Coordinates of C-alpha atoms and ligand atoms in Angstrom, one line a residue:
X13 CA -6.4 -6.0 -4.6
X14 CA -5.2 -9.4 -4.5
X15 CA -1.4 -9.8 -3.3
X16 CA -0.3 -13.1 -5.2
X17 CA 2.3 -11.9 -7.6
X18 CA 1.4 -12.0 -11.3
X19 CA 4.6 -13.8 -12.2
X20 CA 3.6 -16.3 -9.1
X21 CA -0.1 -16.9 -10.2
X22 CA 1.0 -17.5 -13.6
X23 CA 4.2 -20.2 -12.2
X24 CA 1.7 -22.1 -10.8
X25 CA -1.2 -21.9 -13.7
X26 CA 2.4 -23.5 -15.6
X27 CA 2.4 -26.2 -13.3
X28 CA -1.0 -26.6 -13.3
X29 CA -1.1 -27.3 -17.4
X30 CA 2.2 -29.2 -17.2
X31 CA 0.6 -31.8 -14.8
X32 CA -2.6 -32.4 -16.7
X33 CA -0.9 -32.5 -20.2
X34 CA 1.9 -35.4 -18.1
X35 CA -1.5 -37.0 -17.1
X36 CA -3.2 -36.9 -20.0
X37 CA -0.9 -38.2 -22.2
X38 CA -0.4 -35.4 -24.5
X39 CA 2.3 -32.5 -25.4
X40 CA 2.6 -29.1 -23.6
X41 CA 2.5 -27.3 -27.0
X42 CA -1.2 -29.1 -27.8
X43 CA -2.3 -26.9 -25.3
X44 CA -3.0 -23.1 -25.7
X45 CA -3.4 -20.8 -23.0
X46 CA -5.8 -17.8 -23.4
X47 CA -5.7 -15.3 -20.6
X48 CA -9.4 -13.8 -20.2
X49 CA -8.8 -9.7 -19.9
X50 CA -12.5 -8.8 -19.2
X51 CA -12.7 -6.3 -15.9
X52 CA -9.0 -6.1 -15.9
X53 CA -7.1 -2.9 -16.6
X54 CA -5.1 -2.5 -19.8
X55 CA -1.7 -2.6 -17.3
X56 CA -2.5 -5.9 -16.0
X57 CA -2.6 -7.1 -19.9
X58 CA 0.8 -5.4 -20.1
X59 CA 2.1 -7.0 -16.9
X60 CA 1.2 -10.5 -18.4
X61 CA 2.3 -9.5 -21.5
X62 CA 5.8 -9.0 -20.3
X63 CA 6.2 -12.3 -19.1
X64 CA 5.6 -13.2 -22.1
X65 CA 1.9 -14.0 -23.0
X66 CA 0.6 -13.2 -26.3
X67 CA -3.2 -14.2 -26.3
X68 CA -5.7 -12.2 -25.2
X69 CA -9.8 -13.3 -24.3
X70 CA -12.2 -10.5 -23.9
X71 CA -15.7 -10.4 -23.3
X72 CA -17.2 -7.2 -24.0
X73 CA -16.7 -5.0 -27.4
X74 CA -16.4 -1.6 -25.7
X75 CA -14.1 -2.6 -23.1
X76 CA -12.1 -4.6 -25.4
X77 CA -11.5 -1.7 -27.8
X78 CA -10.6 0.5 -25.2
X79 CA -8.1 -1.5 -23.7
X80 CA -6.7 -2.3 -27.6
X81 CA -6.2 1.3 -28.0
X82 CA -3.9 1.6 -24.6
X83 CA -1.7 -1.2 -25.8
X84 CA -1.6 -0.3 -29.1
X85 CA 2.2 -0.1 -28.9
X86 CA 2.2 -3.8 -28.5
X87 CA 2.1 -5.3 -32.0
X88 CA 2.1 -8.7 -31.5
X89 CA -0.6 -9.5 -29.1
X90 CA -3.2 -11.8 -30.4
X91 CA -6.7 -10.8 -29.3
X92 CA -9.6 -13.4 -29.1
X93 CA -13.5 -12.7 -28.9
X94 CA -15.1 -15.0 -26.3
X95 CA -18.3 -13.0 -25.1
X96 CA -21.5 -13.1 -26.2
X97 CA -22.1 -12.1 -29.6
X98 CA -24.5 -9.2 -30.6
X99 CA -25.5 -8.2 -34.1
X100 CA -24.5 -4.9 -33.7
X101 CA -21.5 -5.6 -32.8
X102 CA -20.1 -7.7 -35.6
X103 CA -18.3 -5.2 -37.4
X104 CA -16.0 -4.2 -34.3
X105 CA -15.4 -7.9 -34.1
X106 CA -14.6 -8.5 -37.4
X107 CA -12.0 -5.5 -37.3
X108 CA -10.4 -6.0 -34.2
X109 CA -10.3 -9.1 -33.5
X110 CA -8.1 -12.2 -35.2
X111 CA -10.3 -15.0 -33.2
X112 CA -14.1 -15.6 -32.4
X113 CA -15.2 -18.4 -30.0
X114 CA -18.6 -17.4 -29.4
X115 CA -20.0 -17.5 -33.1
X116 CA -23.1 -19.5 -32.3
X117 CA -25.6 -18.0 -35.1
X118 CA -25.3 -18.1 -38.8
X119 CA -26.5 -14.6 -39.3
X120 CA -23.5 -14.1 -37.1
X121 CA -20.9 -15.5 -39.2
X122 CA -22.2 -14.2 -42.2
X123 CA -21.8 -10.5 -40.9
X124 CA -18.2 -11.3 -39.7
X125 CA -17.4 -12.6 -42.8
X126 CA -19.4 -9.5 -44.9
X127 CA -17.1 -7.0 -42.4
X128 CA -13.9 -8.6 -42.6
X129 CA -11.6 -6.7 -44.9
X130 CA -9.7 -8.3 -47.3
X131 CA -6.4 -7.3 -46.2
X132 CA -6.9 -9.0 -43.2
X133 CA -6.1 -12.8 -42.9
X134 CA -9.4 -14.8 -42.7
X135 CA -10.6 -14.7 -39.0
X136 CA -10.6 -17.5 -37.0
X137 CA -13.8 -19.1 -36.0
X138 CA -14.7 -21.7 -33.1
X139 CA -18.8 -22.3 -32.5
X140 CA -20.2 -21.9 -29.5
X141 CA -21.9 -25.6 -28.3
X142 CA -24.9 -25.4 -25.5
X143 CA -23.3 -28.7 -24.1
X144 CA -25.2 -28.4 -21.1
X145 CA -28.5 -27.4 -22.9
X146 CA -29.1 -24.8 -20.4
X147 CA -32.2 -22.2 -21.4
X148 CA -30.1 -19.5 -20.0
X149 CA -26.8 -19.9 -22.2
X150 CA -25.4 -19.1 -25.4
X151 CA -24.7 -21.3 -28.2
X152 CA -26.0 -23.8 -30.9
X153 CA -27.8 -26.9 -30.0
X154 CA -26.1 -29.9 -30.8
X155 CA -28.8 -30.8 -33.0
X156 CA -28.2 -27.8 -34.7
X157 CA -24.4 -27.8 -35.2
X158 CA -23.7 -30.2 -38.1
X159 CA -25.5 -27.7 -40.4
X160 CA -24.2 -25.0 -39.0
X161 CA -20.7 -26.3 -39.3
X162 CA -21.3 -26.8 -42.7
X163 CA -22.4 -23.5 -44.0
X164 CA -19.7 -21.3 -41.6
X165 CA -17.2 -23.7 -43.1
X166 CA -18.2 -22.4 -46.6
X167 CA -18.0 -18.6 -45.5
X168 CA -15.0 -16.7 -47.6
X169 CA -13.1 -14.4 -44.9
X170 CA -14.1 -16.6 -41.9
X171 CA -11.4 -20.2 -41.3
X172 CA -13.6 -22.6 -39.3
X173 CA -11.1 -24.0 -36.6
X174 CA -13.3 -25.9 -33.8
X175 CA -15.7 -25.9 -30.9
X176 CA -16.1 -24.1 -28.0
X177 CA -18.3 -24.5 -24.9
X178 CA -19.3 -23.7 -21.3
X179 CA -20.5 -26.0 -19.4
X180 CA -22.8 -26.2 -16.9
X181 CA -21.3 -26.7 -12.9
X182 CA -21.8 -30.7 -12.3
X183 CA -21.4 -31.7 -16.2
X184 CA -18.6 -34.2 -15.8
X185 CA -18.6 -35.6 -19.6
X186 CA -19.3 -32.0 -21.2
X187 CA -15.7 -31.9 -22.5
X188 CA -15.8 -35.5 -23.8
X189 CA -18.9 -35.1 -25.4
X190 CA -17.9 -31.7 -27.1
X191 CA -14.5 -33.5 -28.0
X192 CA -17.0 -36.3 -29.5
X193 CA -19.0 -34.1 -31.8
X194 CA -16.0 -32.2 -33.2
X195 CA -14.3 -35.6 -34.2
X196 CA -17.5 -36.2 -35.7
X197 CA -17.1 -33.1 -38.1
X198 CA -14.0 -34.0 -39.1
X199 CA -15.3 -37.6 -39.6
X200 CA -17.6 -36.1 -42.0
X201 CA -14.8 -33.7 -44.0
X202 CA -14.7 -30.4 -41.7
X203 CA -10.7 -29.5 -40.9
X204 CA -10.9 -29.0 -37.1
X205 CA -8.2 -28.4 -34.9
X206 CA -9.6 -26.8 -32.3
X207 CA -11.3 -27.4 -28.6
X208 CA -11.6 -23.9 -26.7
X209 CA -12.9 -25.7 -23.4
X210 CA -11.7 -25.7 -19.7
X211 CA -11.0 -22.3 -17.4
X212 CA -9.7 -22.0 -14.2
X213 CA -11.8 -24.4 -12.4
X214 CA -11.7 -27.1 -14.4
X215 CA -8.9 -27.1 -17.1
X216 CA -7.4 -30.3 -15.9
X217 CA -10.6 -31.8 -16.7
X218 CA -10.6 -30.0 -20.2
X219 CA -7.3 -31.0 -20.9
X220 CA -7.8 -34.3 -20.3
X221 CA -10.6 -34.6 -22.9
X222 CA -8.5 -32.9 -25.5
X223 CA -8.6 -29.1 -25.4
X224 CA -6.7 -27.0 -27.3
X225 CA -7.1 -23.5 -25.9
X226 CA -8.2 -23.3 -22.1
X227 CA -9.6 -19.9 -21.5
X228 CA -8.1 -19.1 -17.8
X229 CA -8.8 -15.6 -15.9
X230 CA -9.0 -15.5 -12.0
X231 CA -6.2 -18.2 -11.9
X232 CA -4.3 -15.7 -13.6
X233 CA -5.2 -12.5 -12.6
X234 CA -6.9 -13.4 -9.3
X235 CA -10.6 -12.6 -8.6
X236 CA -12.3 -10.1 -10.8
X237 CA -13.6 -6.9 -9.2
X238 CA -16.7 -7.3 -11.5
Ligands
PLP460 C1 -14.7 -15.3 -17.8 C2 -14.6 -16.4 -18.8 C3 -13.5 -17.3 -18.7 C4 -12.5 -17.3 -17.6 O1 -13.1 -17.8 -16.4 P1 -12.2 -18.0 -15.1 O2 -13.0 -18.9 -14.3 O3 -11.9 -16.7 -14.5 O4 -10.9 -18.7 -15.5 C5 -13.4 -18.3 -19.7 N1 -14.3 -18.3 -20.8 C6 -15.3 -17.4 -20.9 C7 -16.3 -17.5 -22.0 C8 -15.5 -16.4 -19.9 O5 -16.5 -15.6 -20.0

């Protein structure tokens, strides 16, 4: 177990966004935070949640639903899907989830939009860039995101909201560059709002190119047992 105090680890994660928004030139509320879940215990979520966070990031499907189910008694948390995507798994997403950041496939998008019911709002969609280009990671090719913008955008249950990456250790213009491509698809008529970039390492650096959700877990929640 890690000693730090939630309350204190998420104090200084407050400080830590206030100074790079001050920096950066923008306003606190531009910036998001999502507190990544995965390996934690449904209590920690409800410790968090009690000082007041509301948006949840988890990785895996099974985990995720599990945890939803302990904290069901909590109706307004926000849950986001940021793991790698399976086919299989689409419906679960499409159910229990109001947020996708990894959608990085069309076949993908077009099974979360198929599963979504109707009486649900539309769910939120960020794609998944390869900034790096790295064989081993998930996510489009930049070549390939233009047209894949284009036809998610067109999907009925889905809302196309923005672009999320990874990049790799060492890429020190990543979040510029992802930053550059989105303002592209607006350029070209796509509604984007959204830059789901920066964790705990390097969210200063995220938030200086223009995120709008950082995605923070050990900084939060201290090291993951894994
Ligand atoms: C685990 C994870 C994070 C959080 O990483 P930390 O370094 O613990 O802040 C953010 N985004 C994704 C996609 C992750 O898998």
């Amino acid at each position: 177990m890690n000693d730090t105090p939630l309350m204190e680890r998420q104090a200084r994660l407050q400080q830590r966004i206030c100074a790079a928004v001050d920096a950066a030139g923008r306003r606190r509320d531009q910036v998001h935070l999502l507190a990544v879940s995965k390996h934690q215990p449904a209590e920690s979520v409800r410790a968090l949640y009690a000082l007041g966070q509301r948006h949840f990031g988890e990785n895996y499907v099974q985990e995720a639903l599990a945890k939803q189910q302990q904290l069901s008694d909590l109706a307004d948390l926000t849950w986001h899907f940021i793991g790698p995507l399976q086919r299989n798994k689409t419906a679960a997403v499409a159910a229990h989830f109001s947020w996708v950041h990894s959608v990085d496939r069309l076949i993908l998008a077009q099974r979360l939009s198929e599963q979504r019911r109707d009486d649900l709002p539309p769910l939120q969609v960020c794609l998944q860039v390869n900034i790096s280009a790295e064989a081993s990671k998930s996510g489009c090719t930049c070549a390939e995101l233009p047209a894949l913008a284009a036809a998610v955008a067109a999907l009925p249950r889905l809302r196309l909201r923005g672009l999320m990456a990874l990049p790799a250790p060492g890429d020190h213009t990543a979040f510029q560059r992802l930053a550059a491509m989105q303002a592209e698809l607006v350029q070209s008529g796509q509604a984007l709002d959204t830059l789901s970039m920066g964790m705990s390492d390097d969210l200063e650096a995220a938030i200086a190119a223009g995120a709008s959700w950082i995605r923070i877990g050990s900084a939060l929640f201290g090291p993951r047992k894994a």
